[in-house]
Amino acid sequence: MQEKIKHYSAEINAFEPKNAEELENFRIQFLGRKGILNELFEIFKALPGEEKKTAGKIMNEFKVLIEQKIELYKEKFESVSENAIADFDFTLPGDSSELGARHPVSLVLKQINDIFTRIGFTIVKGPQIEDDKHNFTALNFPLDHPARDMQDTFFIQKDDNDPTQDWALRTHTSSVQVRLMENNQPPLRSIMPGRVFRNEAISARSHCIFHQVEGLYVDENVSFADLKQTLYYFVQELFGKGTEVRFRPSYFPFTEPSAEMDIQCKNCGGSGCNICKYSGWVEILGCGMVDPNVLENCGIDSKKYTGFAFGIGIERLAMNKYKIKDIRMFFENDMRLLKQFKSEI
Ligand code: DAH
């Protein structure tokens, strides 16, 4: 056995592999399952006890010799592949990766957030699943109001005997107003963007999911003039100076008086088209002075404080700003639409 080891050791010492493949063959030859080391081990096992001690030592040294050889060249061949990286031409043109674009709804929302935060409004968010109190009752919806009807609201939990126990997907962001007033005292000046849900037939003009931004300003001596001026500023900033607006009287349970605001149709410039139903005007928001009942429901002294509120439909605005004719396009993620917003920030 010792003779054999001597012979193999000389072979190992002389061995100089030229590449990783030769080294691997060498490893298999000596250390593989049917390799030389195992072969020697079989002989070793058969030796008489007293010879085992010295033979074992020699076997060990032999194994270390093989392993060291492998280690030495392994490093060498690995650093060769590192050299290959060093030789790589980094000035070659790379694979181009395409940058995405903001979704038009996100674009408009970002602009709305910027416009209102510039005049001191903070941004507040609320949950998309709401209880009856925050979505309806505290907002002064009478118990028999049609908006509580199954047709308009996606209920999650419905109690036919006691509607105050209902849970639903919020039908508007006005629910966040309630949360804000419940937990804070005036002065309050916030906008509340978010997704809302209505059980409506999907068409070019309406969808069961859309986005709103709620606005609320409560303080001493807040007047309807403040409301008009704030919204007027908002429209000039978003659509450009000189954009005409008009207010029409309206009704909402949570505001008194209430109004809706129209802007001049951007598609036809006011001359009439299918988007504005040939009226020249497009409705973009509802607004009004917060009903004193709502203030009281939320723990705010309605004798001391007044406030205004508004609710803007984001898709409606985006359709007007970007001349998108069908609300369903916002939810289809068609690249032909989305790619057109690459240059916007
Ligand atoms: N919540 C109303 C809706 O979804 C929009 C609205 C109207 C919000 C008037 C308001 C408001 O805050 O004062 O149709």
XYZ file of C-alpha atoms in Angstrom, residues 45-319:
275
model
C -9.276 -1.888 6.250
C -7.768 -5.360 5.701
C -4.457 -4.519 7.416
C -3.625 -6.130 10.762
C -4.332 -3.890 13.764
C -0.754 -2.966 14.658
C -0.026 -1.675 11.117
C -3.139 0.484 10.999
C -1.707 3.329 13.050
C 1.162 4.255 10.700
C -0.829 3.367 7.598
C -3.674 5.599 8.757
C -1.327 8.552 9.115
C 0.042 8.015 5.618
C -3.447 7.726 4.186
C -4.390 11.011 5.814
C -1.387 12.847 4.437
C -2.175 11.431 1.019
C -5.724 12.726 1.180
C -4.529 16.198 2.237
C -2.101 16.211 -0.692
C -4.936 15.563 -3.159
C -7.181 18.175 -1.581
C -4.509 20.841 -1.555
C -3.841 20.308 -5.234
C -7.508 20.706 -6.018
C -7.830 23.840 -3.860
C -4.801 25.450 -5.460
C -6.066 25.092 -9.028
C -9.681 25.715 -8.182
C -8.784 29.223 -7.080
C -6.714 29.734 -10.180
C -9.485 28.710 -12.563
C -12.035 30.791 -10.676
C -9.908 33.890 -10.967
C -9.661 33.230 -14.688
C -13.404 33.607 -14.953
C -13.093 36.857 -12.988
C -10.597 38.025 -15.572
C -13.228 37.356 -18.178
C -15.421 39.930 -16.411
C -12.549 42.392 -16.305
C -12.162 41.971 -20.059
C -15.842 42.702 -20.660
C -16.515 45.844 -22.691
C -18.756 47.953 -20.499
C -19.151 50.592 -23.177
C -21.331 48.235 -25.244
C -24.914 49.535 -25.441
C -27.140 47.841 -22.834
C -30.580 46.312 -23.101
C -33.055 49.144 -22.830
C -35.672 48.801 -20.108
C -38.864 50.714 -20.596
C -39.992 53.159 -17.924
C -43.635 53.010 -16.909
C -46.010 55.938 -16.658
C -48.396 57.129 -13.986
C -52.010 56.111 -14.442
C -54.179 59.104 -15.457
C -56.214 58.759 -12.232
C -53.001 58.900 -10.187
C -51.823 61.870 -12.235
C -54.944 63.896 -11.533
C -54.967 62.844 -7.895
C -51.382 63.981 -7.507
C -52.237 67.369 -8.994
C -55.261 67.717 -6.687
C -53.135 66.841 -3.658
C -50.502 69.400 -4.692
C -53.038 72.160 -5.292
C -54.776 71.763 -1.938
C -51.674 71.178 0.163
C -50.322 74.487 -1.204
C -53.179 76.301 0.559
C -52.808 74.475 3.847
C -55.005 71.399 3.471
C -53.686 68.143 4.914
C -54.292 64.720 3.328
C -56.304 62.232 5.389
C -57.350 58.678 4.550
C -60.053 56.358 5.832
C -61.189 52.725 5.464
C -62.936 51.401 2.345
C -65.263 49.209 4.407
C -67.538 51.358 6.519
C -70.293 50.941 9.047
C -73.662 52.588 8.601
C -72.828 55.391 11.004
C -69.857 56.757 9.061
C -71.220 56.202 5.572
C -74.817 57.307 6.240
C -76.243 58.063 9.670
C -73.779 60.643 10.938
C -74.025 62.345 7.543
C -77.708 63.013 8.149
C -79.096 60.396 5.739
C -82.694 59.677 6.781
C -83.324 55.958 7.404
C -85.476 55.697 4.275
C -83.026 57.511 1.939
C -82.752 55.689 -1.425
C -78.942 55.719 -1.248
C -79.210 53.094 1.488
C -81.025 50.910 -0.986
C -79.449 47.672 -2.199
C -79.288 49.145 -5.696
C -76.641 51.692 -4.861
C -74.646 50.130 -2.082
C -72.545 46.999 -1.917
C -73.467 45.691 1.505
C -71.132 43.387 3.333
C -73.477 42.814 6.210
C -77.128 43.777 6.043
C -79.596 43.830 8.885
C -83.119 44.298 7.501
C -84.589 45.151 10.889
C -81.881 47.545 12.011
C -80.004 49.394 9.240
C -77.685 50.980 11.805
C -75.984 47.565 12.055
C -75.094 47.459 8.332
C -71.574 47.290 6.959
C -70.817 48.271 3.357
C -68.121 49.242 0.868
C -68.110 53.009 1.269
C -70.226 54.738 -1.352
C -68.392 58.043 -0.982
C -65.380 59.558 0.757
C -67.692 61.732 2.876
C -67.378 58.960 5.468
C -63.824 60.152 6.128
C -65.180 63.617 7.045
C -67.045 61.970 9.889
C -63.945 60.164 11.105
C -61.923 63.370 10.937
C -64.464 65.429 12.912
C -65.083 62.682 15.468
C -61.436 62.627 16.389
C -60.405 66.280 16.035
C -61.696 69.694 16.936
C -61.604 72.715 14.552
C -59.826 74.312 12.861
C -59.944 71.432 10.344
C -58.716 71.755 6.791
C -58.207 68.457 4.957
C -58.726 66.609 1.723
C -59.555 62.907 1.773
C -58.824 60.979 -1.416
C -59.869 57.374 -1.949
C -61.689 54.640 -3.800
C -65.466 54.336 -3.592
C -67.965 51.694 -4.682
C -71.499 51.814 -6.050
C -73.755 49.033 -7.171
C -74.366 50.640 -10.569
C -74.620 49.345 -14.115
C -71.258 49.810 -15.826
C -71.388 52.070 -18.870
C -69.265 54.649 -20.668
C -70.212 57.226 -18.025
C -70.451 55.239 -14.780
C -68.574 52.437 -13.070
C -69.016 50.434 -9.881
C -65.555 51.492 -8.695
C -64.243 55.013 -8.936
C -62.276 57.616 -6.970
C -63.238 60.739 -5.088
C -61.510 63.459 -3.154
C -63.470 64.805 -0.241
C -62.686 68.254 1.132
C -63.558 69.692 4.526
C -62.904 73.063 6.105
C -64.351 73.780 9.563
C -63.528 76.823 11.650
C -65.172 79.923 13.079
C -66.840 82.143 10.451
C -66.338 79.903 7.431
C -68.725 81.100 4.727
C -70.074 80.066 1.333
C -67.824 82.750 -0.181
C -64.812 80.859 1.200
C -66.118 77.680 -0.430
C -66.589 79.338 -3.815
C -63.198 81.012 -3.767
C -61.394 77.812 -2.747
C -63.009 75.797 -5.539
C -62.486 78.589 -8.039
C -58.766 78.621 -7.191
C -58.667 74.836 -7.536
C -60.169 74.838 -11.036
C -57.881 77.619 -12.282
C -54.866 75.683 -11.020
C -55.936 72.352 -12.486
C -57.408 73.445 -15.816
C -55.637 76.739 -16.383
C -56.434 80.394 -15.781
C -59.667 81.615 -17.274
C -61.519 78.275 -17.031
C -65.141 79.186 -16.441
C -67.185 77.617 -13.652
C -70.784 77.789 -12.553
C -72.569 76.760 -9.371
C -76.020 75.189 -9.468
C -78.197 74.703 -6.392
C -78.472 71.038 -5.418
C -79.272 68.745 -2.523
C -77.134 66.530 -0.287
C -78.284 65.323 3.134
C -75.049 66.469 4.779
C -74.826 70.039 3.444
C -77.166 73.026 3.615
C -77.186 74.885 1.310
C -75.785 72.492 -1.290
C -74.490 73.062 -4.802
C -72.915 71.350 -7.752
C -70.092 72.943 -9.657
C -69.699 72.684 -13.420
C -66.712 73.633 -15.521
C -66.690 74.639 -19.128
C -66.362 71.480 -21.239
C -62.716 71.088 -22.193
C -63.534 68.804 -25.084
C -65.542 71.325 -27.085
C -64.583 74.538 -25.299
C -68.215 75.122 -24.364
C -69.813 74.897 -27.794
C -71.458 71.511 -27.068
C -70.438 67.905 -27.755
C -71.435 64.383 -26.726
C -69.270 64.539 -23.577
C -71.118 67.531 -22.147
C -74.396 66.312 -23.638
C -74.348 69.443 -25.846
C -74.697 71.770 -22.828
C -71.128 73.141 -22.883
C -70.782 72.344 -19.154
C -69.517 69.337 -17.217
C -70.323 68.668 -13.564
C -67.195 67.898 -11.547
C -68.156 68.121 -7.879
C -70.801 68.464 -5.208
C -70.362 70.884 -2.338
C -72.050 72.920 0.349
C -72.001 74.242 3.890
C -71.740 71.392 6.390
C -75.189 70.787 7.878
C -75.188 71.728 11.607
C -76.663 68.274 12.359
C -73.537 66.661 10.905
C -71.266 68.853 13.037
C -73.239 67.935 16.138
C -73.295 64.215 15.220
C -69.514 64.357 15.177
C -69.110 66.242 18.457
C -68.483 69.731 17.057
C -70.286 72.793 18.439
C -72.418 74.035 15.529
C -73.096 77.364 17.271
C -69.433 78.193 17.366
C -68.240 76.636 14.135
C -69.291 76.501 10.500
C -67.696 74.641 7.638
C -67.785 73.793 3.985
C -67.333 70.436 2.274
C -66.945 69.203 -1.267
C -66.617 65.880 -3.089
C -64.743 65.674 -6.385
C -65.041 62.755 -8.825
C -61.508 62.041 -10.025
C -62.377 59.976 -13.118
C -64.772 62.672 -14.253
C -61.978 65.237 -13.975
C -59.439 63.002 -15.705
C -61.868 62.309 -18.553
